[in-house]
Amino acid sequence: MDTYGTERHPVGERVLRNTRAQVALMRPGPQVAALREVLKETLEIPAAKRHFIAMGNGADIDYAPDAAHPLVGRFAPLPLVSEDGRPILVACSEEVRDVVNGRVRTVEADSGPSFLMRPDGYVAWAASDEDPAGLTEALRLVAGSDWASV
């Protein structure tokens, strides 16, 4: 909750900007009709189409653009749901799983980076090399100061 305002304010501004752009595209007139045609052509480019789809569903949100790992701050790459409001650890190595010692829900993965998913579905910590450095601190931030009780 400490970072909620800092994280969400820019997202809200972006949603407002995108909504205004969509409303502008609905206006009548030859200039807007021409803009719609240009946009239609642009969306035929696969990378542009992926960009607009990600923007529309929020998958392009990055809460930690300067993080050491590219997954941190992004929506989790697996379809996981935290039904009880607790973080979920996806771990490929026993070394990473040992850090939490069964105190949070853990999903074993065969490959890929290990990561800690916040209850809202965003990644709070990730490591490609299976080094658990930083995981304990991420758990404190996500699950509270006494994360051992989660």
JSON list of C-alpha atoms in Angstrom, two decimals:
[
{"chain": "A", "resi": 1, "resn": "MET", "atom": "CA", "xyz": [0.00, 0.00, 0.00]},
{"chain": "A", "resi": 2, "resn": "ASP", "atom": "CA", "xyz": [2.95, 2.33, 0.55]},
{"chain": "A", "resi": 3, "resn": "THR", "atom": "CA", "xyz": [3.60, 2.54, -3.19]},
{"chain": "A", "resi": 4, "resn": "TYR", "atom": "CA", "xyz": [0.00, 2.42, -4.41]},
{"chain": "A", "resi": 5, "resn": "GLY", "atom": "CA", "xyz": [-0.38, 6.14, -5.20]},
{"chain": "A", "resi": 6, "resn": "THR", "atom": "CA", "xyz": [3.04, 6.38, -6.81]},
{"chain": "A", "resi": 7, "resn": "GLU", "atom": "CA", "xyz": [2.38, 3.31, -8.95]},
{"chain": "A", "resi": 8, "resn": "ARG", "atom": "CA", "xyz": [-1.22, 3.94, -9.92]},
{"chain": "A", "resi": 9, "resn": "HIS", "atom": "CA", "xyz": [-1.24, 7.69, -10.61]},
{"chain": "A", "resi": 10, "resn": "PRO", "atom": "CA", "xyz": [0.72, 7.43, -13.90]},
{"chain": "A", "resi": 11, "resn": "VAL", "atom": "CA", "xyz": [-1.46, 4.47, -14.93]},
{"chain": "A", "resi": 12, "resn": "GLY", "atom": "CA", "xyz": [-4.60, 6.52, -14.30]},
{"chain": "A", "resi": 13, "resn": "GLU", "atom": "CA", "xyz": [-3.18, 9.38, -16.36]},
{"chain": "A", "resi": 14, "resn": "ARG", "atom": "CA", "xyz": [-2.47, 6.99, -19.21]},
{"chain": "A", "resi": 15, "resn": "VAL", "atom": "CA", "xyz": [-5.98, 5.49, -19.09]},
{"chain": "A", "resi": 16, "resn": "LEU", "atom": "CA", "xyz": [-7.44, 9.00, -19.22]},
{"chain": "A", "resi": 17, "resn": "ARG", "atom": "CA", "xyz": [-5.22, 9.90, -22.18]},
{"chain": "A", "resi": 18, "resn": "ASN", "atom": "CA", "xyz": [-6.20, 6.73, -24.07]},
{"chain": "A", "resi": 19, "resn": "THR", "atom": "CA", "xyz": [-9.89, 7.32, -23.34]},
{"chain": "A", "resi": 20, "resn": "ARG", "atom": "CA", "xyz": [-9.65, 10.88, -24.65]},
{"chain": "A", "resi": 21, "resn": "ALA", "atom": "CA", "xyz": [-7.95, 9.59, -27.82]},
{"chain": "A", "resi": 22, "resn": "GLN", "atom": "CA", "xyz": [-10.70, 7.02, -28.37]},
{"chain": "A", "resi": 23, "resn": "VAL", "atom": "CA", "xyz": [-13.42, 9.65, -27.90]},
{"chain": "A", "resi": 24, "resn": "ALA", "atom": "CA", "xyz": [-11.62, 11.94, -30.35]},
{"chain": "A", "resi": 25, "resn": "LEU", "atom": "CA", "xyz": [-11.63, 9.15, -32.96]},
{"chain": "A", "resi": 26, "resn": "MET", "atom": "CA", "xyz": [-15.43, 8.92, -32.70]},
{"chain": "A", "resi": 27, "resn": "ARG", "atom": "CA", "xyz": [-16.00, 12.53, -33.74]},
{"chain": "A", "resi": 28, "resn": "PRO", "atom": "CA", "xyz": [-17.37, 13.20, -37.19]},
{"chain": "A", "resi": 29, "resn": "GLY", "atom": "CA", "xyz": [-15.46, 15.03, -39.87]},
{"chain": "A", "resi": 30, "resn": "PRO", "atom": "CA", "xyz": [-13.02, 14.44, -42.70]},
{"chain": "A", "resi": 31, "resn": "GLN", "atom": "CA", "xyz": [-9.90, 15.01, -40.57]},
{"chain": "A", "resi": 32, "resn": "VAL", "atom": "CA", "xyz": [-10.91, 12.39, -38.03]},
{"chain": "A", "resi": 33, "resn": "ALA", "atom": "CA", "xyz": [-12.02, 10.01, -40.80]},
{"chain": "A", "resi": 34, "resn": "ALA", "atom": "CA", "xyz": [-8.55, 10.34, -42.33]},
{"chain": "A", "resi": 35, "resn": "LEU", "atom": "CA", "xyz": [-6.95, 9.69, -38.92]},
{"chain": "A", "resi": 36, "resn": "ARG", "atom": "CA", "xyz": [-9.09, 6.55, -38.47]},
{"chain": "A", "resi": 37, "resn": "GLU", "atom": "CA", "xyz": [-7.90, 5.27, -41.87]},
{"chain": "A", "resi": 38, "resn": "VAL", "atom": "CA", "xyz": [-4.25, 5.90, -40.94]},
{"chain": "A", "resi": 39, "resn": "LEU", "atom": "CA", "xyz": [-4.77, 4.13, -37.62]},
{"chain": "A", "resi": 40, "resn": "LYS", "atom": "CA", "xyz": [-6.46, 1.21, -39.38]},
{"chain": "A", "resi": 41, "resn": "GLU", "atom": "CA", "xyz": [-3.43, 0.84, -41.68]},
{"chain": "A", "resi": 42, "resn": "THR", "atom": "CA", "xyz": [-1.07, 1.11, -38.71]},
{"chain": "A", "resi": 43, "resn": "LEU", "atom": "CA", "xyz": [-2.88, -1.68, -36.88]},
{"chain": "A", "resi": 44, "resn": "GLU", "atom": "CA", "xyz": [-2.15, -4.00, -39.81]},
{"chain": "A", "resi": 45, "resn": "ILE", "atom": "CA", "xyz": [1.50, -3.93, -38.69]},
{"chain": "A", "resi": 46, "resn": "PRO", "atom": "CA", "xyz": [1.84, -6.87, -36.24]},
{"chain": "A", "resi": 47, "resn": "ALA", "atom": "CA", "xyz": [4.08, -5.00, -33.75]},
{"chain": "A", "resi": 48, "resn": "ALA", "atom": "CA", "xyz": [1.72, -2.01, -33.71]},
{"chain": "A", "resi": 49, "resn": "LYS", "atom": "CA", "xyz": [-1.28, -4.29, -33.24]},
{"chain": "A", "resi": 50, "resn": "ARG", "atom": "CA", "xyz": [0.44, -6.04, -30.29]},
{"chain": "A", "resi": 51, "resn": "HIS", "atom": "CA", "xyz": [1.27, -2.63, -28.80]},
{"chain": "A", "resi": 52, "resn": "PHE", "atom": "CA", "xyz": [-2.33, -1.40, -28.99]},
{"chain": "A", "resi": 53, "resn": "ILE", "atom": "CA", "xyz": [-3.70, -4.68, -27.61]},
{"chain": "A", "resi": 54, "resn": "ALA", "atom": "CA", "xyz": [-1.24, -4.58, -24.68]},
{"chain": "A", "resi": 55, "resn": "MET", "atom": "CA", "xyz": [-2.10, -0.94, -24.04]},
{"chain": "A", "resi": 56, "resn": "GLY", "atom": "CA", "xyz": [-5.83, -1.68, -24.13]},
{"chain": "A", "resi": 57, "resn": "ASN", "atom": "CA", "xyz": [-5.69, -4.55, -21.64]},
{"chain": "A", "resi": 58, "resn": "GLY", "atom": "CA", "xyz": [-3.02, -3.04, -19.37]},
{"chain": "A", "resi": 59, "resn": "ALA", "atom": "CA", "xyz": [-0.37, -5.66, -20.13]},
{"chain": "A", "resi": 60, "resn": "ASP", "atom": "CA", "xyz": [2.12, -2.93, -21.00]},
{"chain": "A", "resi": 61, "resn": "ILE", "atom": "CA", "xyz": [2.12, -1.41, -17.50]},
{"chain": "A", "resi": 62, "resn": "ASP", "atom": "CA", "xyz": [5.56, -1.45, -15.91]},
{"chain": "A", "resi": 63, "resn": "TYR", "atom": "CA", "xyz": [5.67, -0.42, -12.24]},
{"chain": "A", "resi": 64, "resn": "ALA", "atom": "CA", "xyz": [9.45, -0.80, -12.03]},
{"chain": "A", "resi": 65, "resn": "PRO", "atom": "CA", "xyz": [11.01, 0.28, -15.34]},
{"chain": "A", "resi": 66, "resn": "ASP", "atom": "CA", "xyz": [14.49, 0.50, -13.80]},
{"chain": "A", "resi": 67, "resn": "ALA", "atom": "CA", "xyz": [14.42, -2.94, -12.12]},
{"chain": "A", "resi": 68, "resn": "ALA", "atom": "CA", "xyz": [17.36, -5.30, -12.53]},
{"chain": "A", "resi": 69, "resn": "HIS", "atom": "CA", "xyz": [15.13, -8.01, -14.04]},
{"chain": "A", "resi": 70, "resn": "PRO", "atom": "CA", "xyz": [12.70, -7.24, -16.90]},
{"chain": "A", "resi": 71, "resn": "LEU", "atom": "CA", "xyz": [9.81, -9.13, -15.25]},
{"chain": "A", "resi": 72, "resn": "VAL", "atom": "CA", "xyz": [9.80, -7.02, -12.09]},
{"chain": "A", "resi": 73, "resn": "GLY", "atom": "CA", "xyz": [6.97, -4.51, -12.22]},
{"chain": "A", "resi": 74, "resn": "ARG", "atom": "CA", "xyz": [5.26, -6.29, -15.13]},
{"chain": "A", "resi": 75, "resn": "PHE", "atom": "CA", "xyz": [2.18, -8.51, -15.16]},
{"chain": "A", "resi": 76, "resn": "ALA", "atom": "CA", "xyz": [3.10, -12.12, -14.34]},
{"chain": "A", "resi": 77, "resn": "PRO", "atom": "CA", "xyz": [3.77, -14.22, -17.45]},
{"chain": "A", "resi": 78, "resn": "LEU", "atom": "CA", "xyz": [1.70, -17.16, -16.19]},
{"chain": "A", "resi": 79, "resn": "PRO", "atom": "CA", "xyz": [-2.06, -17.33, -15.62]},
{"chain": "A", "resi": 80, "resn": "LEU", "atom": "CA", "xyz": [-1.92, -17.47, -11.81]},
{"chain": "A", "resi": 81, "resn": "VAL", "atom": "CA", "xyz": [-4.59, -16.19, -9.44]},
{"chain": "A", "resi": 82, "resn": "SER", "atom": "CA", "xyz": [-4.00, -15.31, -5.81]},
{"chain": "A", "resi": 83, "resn": "GLU", "atom": "CA", "xyz": [-7.37, -16.38, -4.45]},
{"chain": "A", "resi": 84, "resn": "ASP", "atom": "CA", "xyz": [-6.47, -15.67, -0.84]},
{"chain": "A", "resi": 85, "resn": "GLY", "atom": "CA", "xyz": [-4.70, -12.33, -1.38]},
{"chain": "A", "resi": 86, "resn": "ARG", "atom": "CA", "xyz": [-1.27, -13.78, -0.70]},
{"chain": "A", "resi": 87, "resn": "PRO", "atom": "CA", "xyz": [1.81, -13.63, -2.92]},
{"chain": "A", "resi": 88, "resn": "ILE", "atom": "CA", "xyz": [2.75, -16.63, -5.05]},
{"chain": "A", "resi": 89, "resn": "LEU", "atom": "CA", "xyz": [6.32, -17.78, -5.63]},
{"chain": "A", "resi": 90, "resn": "VAL", "atom": "CA", "xyz": [7.07, -19.48, -8.93]},
{"chain": "A", "resi": 91, "resn": "ALA", "atom": "CA", "xyz": [10.39, -21.22, -8.43]},
{"chain": "A", "resi": 92, "resn": "CYS", "atom": "CA", "xyz": [12.59, -23.40, -10.58]},
{"chain": "A", "resi": 93, "resn": "SER", "atom": "CA", "xyz": [15.18, -24.21, -7.93]},
{"chain": "A", "resi": 94, "resn": "GLU", "atom": "CA", "xyz": [15.07, -25.66, -4.46]},
{"chain": "A", "resi": 95, "resn": "GLU", "atom": "CA", "xyz": [17.40, -22.87, -3.32]},
{"chain": "A", "resi": 96, "resn": "VAL", "atom": "CA", "xyz": [14.72, -20.27, -4.10]},
{"chain": "A", "resi": 97, "resn": "ARG", "atom": "CA", "xyz": [11.92, -22.37, -2.57]},
{"chain": "A", "resi": 98, "resn": "ASP", "atom": "CA", "xyz": [13.96, -22.78, 0.61]},
{"chain": "A", "resi": 99, "resn": "VAL", "atom": "CA", "xyz": [13.88, -19.01, 1.22]},
{"chain": "A", "resi": 100, "resn": "VAL", "atom": "CA", "xyz": [10.13, -19.07, 1.79]},
{"chain": "A", "resi": 101, "resn": "ASN", "atom": "CA", "xyz": [10.21, -22.46, 3.54]},
{"chain": "A", "resi": 102, "resn": "GLY", "atom": "CA", "xyz": [6.58, -23.19, 2.70]},
{"chain": "A", "resi": 103, "resn": "ARG", "atom": "CA", "xyz": [5.28, -19.91, 4.16]},
{"chain": "A", "resi": 104, "resn": "VAL", "atom": "CA", "xyz": [3.79, -18.68, 0.88]},
{"chain": "A", "resi": 105, "resn": "ARG", "atom": "CA", "xyz": [2.11, -20.59, -1.92]},
{"chain": "A", "resi": 106, "resn": "THR", "atom": "CA", "xyz": [4.81, -21.97, -4.20]},
{"chain": "A", "resi": 107, "resn": "VAL", "atom": "CA", "xyz": [4.43, -23.21, -7.75]},
{"chain": "A", "resi": 108, "resn": "GLU", "atom": "CA", "xyz": [7.28, -25.33, -9.10]},
{"chain": "A", "resi": 109, "resn": "ALA", "atom": "CA", "xyz": [8.40, -24.51, -12.62]},
{"chain": "A", "resi": 110, "resn": "ASP", "atom": "CA", "xyz": [10.60, -26.57, -14.91]},
{"chain": "A", "resi": 111, "resn": "SER", "atom": "CA", "xyz": [12.23, -23.65, -16.68]},
{"chain": "A", "resi": 112, "resn": "GLY", "atom": "CA", "xyz": [12.30, -19.89, -16.93]},
{"chain": "A", "resi": 113, "resn": "PRO", "atom": "CA", "xyz": [13.00, -17.34, -14.25]},
{"chain": "A", "resi": 114, "resn": "SER", "atom": "CA", "xyz": [11.79, -17.68, -10.70]},
{"chain": "A", "resi": 115, "resn": "PHE", "atom": "CA", "xyz": [9.51, -14.85, -9.61]},
{"chain": "A", "resi": 116, "resn": "LEU", "atom": "CA", "xyz": [7.34, -13.61, -6.77]},
{"chain": "A", "resi": 117, "resn": "MET", "atom": "CA", "xyz": [3.88, -12.50, -7.88]},
{"chain": "A", "resi": 118, "resn": "ARG", "atom": "CA", "xyz": [2.05, -9.89, -5.86]},
{"chain": "A", "resi": 119, "resn": "PRO", "atom": "CA", "xyz": [-1.64, -10.55, -5.09]},
{"chain": "A", "resi": 120, "resn": "ASP", "atom": "CA", "xyz": [-2.58, -8.11, -7.89]},
{"chain": "A", "resi": 121, "resn": "GLY", "atom": "CA", "xyz": [-0.75, -10.25, -10.47]},
{"chain": "A", "resi": 122, "resn": "TYR", "atom": "CA", "xyz": [2.37, -8.10, -10.89]},
{"chain": "A", "resi": 123, "resn": "VAL", "atom": "CA", "xyz": [5.91, -9.40, -10.33]},
{"chain": "A", "resi": 124, "resn": "ALA", "atom": "CA", "xyz": [7.64, -8.09, -7.20]},
{"chain": "A", "resi": 125, "resn": "TRP", "atom": "CA", "xyz": [10.91, -10.04, -7.57]},
{"chain": "A", "resi": 126, "resn": "ALA", "atom": "CA", "xyz": [12.51, -12.17, -10.28]},
{"chain": "A", "resi": 127, "resn": "ALA", "atom": "CA", "xyz": [15.80, -13.95, -10.94]},
{"chain": "A", "resi": 128, "resn": "SER", "atom": "CA", "xyz": [16.93, -15.78, -14.06]},
{"chain": "A", "resi": 129, "resn": "ASP", "atom": "CA", "xyz": [20.00, -17.26, -12.40]},
{"chain": "A", "resi": 130, "resn": "GLU", "atom": "CA", "xyz": [18.10, -18.77, -9.44]},
{"chain": "A", "resi": 131, "resn": "ASP", "atom": "CA", "xyz": [19.95, -16.52, -7.00]},
{"chain": "A", "resi": 132, "resn": "PRO", "atom": "CA", "xyz": [17.45, -15.75, -4.21]},
{"chain": "A", "resi": 133, "resn": "ALA", "atom": "CA", "xyz": [19.10, -12.41, -3.39]},
{"chain": "A", "resi": 134, "resn": "GLY", "atom": "CA", "xyz": [16.41, -9.80, -2.77]},
{"chain": "A", "resi": 135, "resn": "LEU", "atom": "CA", "xyz": [13.58, -12.30, -2.32]},
{"chain": "A", "resi": 136, "resn": "THR", "atom": "CA", "xyz": [13.32, -11.81, 1.45]},
{"chain": "A", "resi": 137, "resn": "GLU", "atom": "CA", "xyz": [13.06, -8.03, 1.03]},
{"chain": "A", "resi": 138, "resn": "ALA", "atom": "CA", "xyz": [10.44, -8.41, -1.72]},
{"chain": "A", "resi": 139, "resn": "LEU", "atom": "CA", "xyz": [8.42, -10.66, 0.58]},
{"chain": "A", "resi": 140, "resn": "ARG", "atom": "CA", "xyz": [8.55, -8.00, 3.32]},
{"chain": "A", "resi": 141, "resn": "LEU", "atom": "CA", "xyz": [7.24, -5.40, 0.88]},
{"chain": "A", "resi": 142, "resn": "VAL", "atom": "CA", "xyz": [4.51, -7.63, -0.54]},
{"chain": "A", "resi": 143, "resn": "ALA", "atom": "CA", "xyz": [3.41, -9.56, 2.53]},
{"chain": "A", "resi": 144, "resn": "GLY", "atom": "CA", "xyz": [4.24, -7.11, 5.30]},
{"chain": "A", "resi": 145, "resn": "SER", "atom": "CA", "xyz": [7.04, -6.74, 7.77]},
{"chain": "A", "resi": 146, "resn": "ASP", "atom": "CA", "xyz": [6.35, -10.09, 9.41]},
{"chain": "A", "resi": 147, "resn": "TRP", "atom": "CA", "xyz": [5.97, -12.13, 6.22]},
{"chain": "A", "resi": 148, "resn": "ALA", "atom": "CA", "xyz": [6.75, -15.31, 8.11]},
{"chain": "A", "resi": 149, "resn": "SER", "atom": "CA", "xyz": [3.16, -15.33, 9.36]},
{"chain": "A", "resi": 150, "resn": "VAL", "atom": "CA", "xyz": [1.54, -15.35, 5.89]}
]
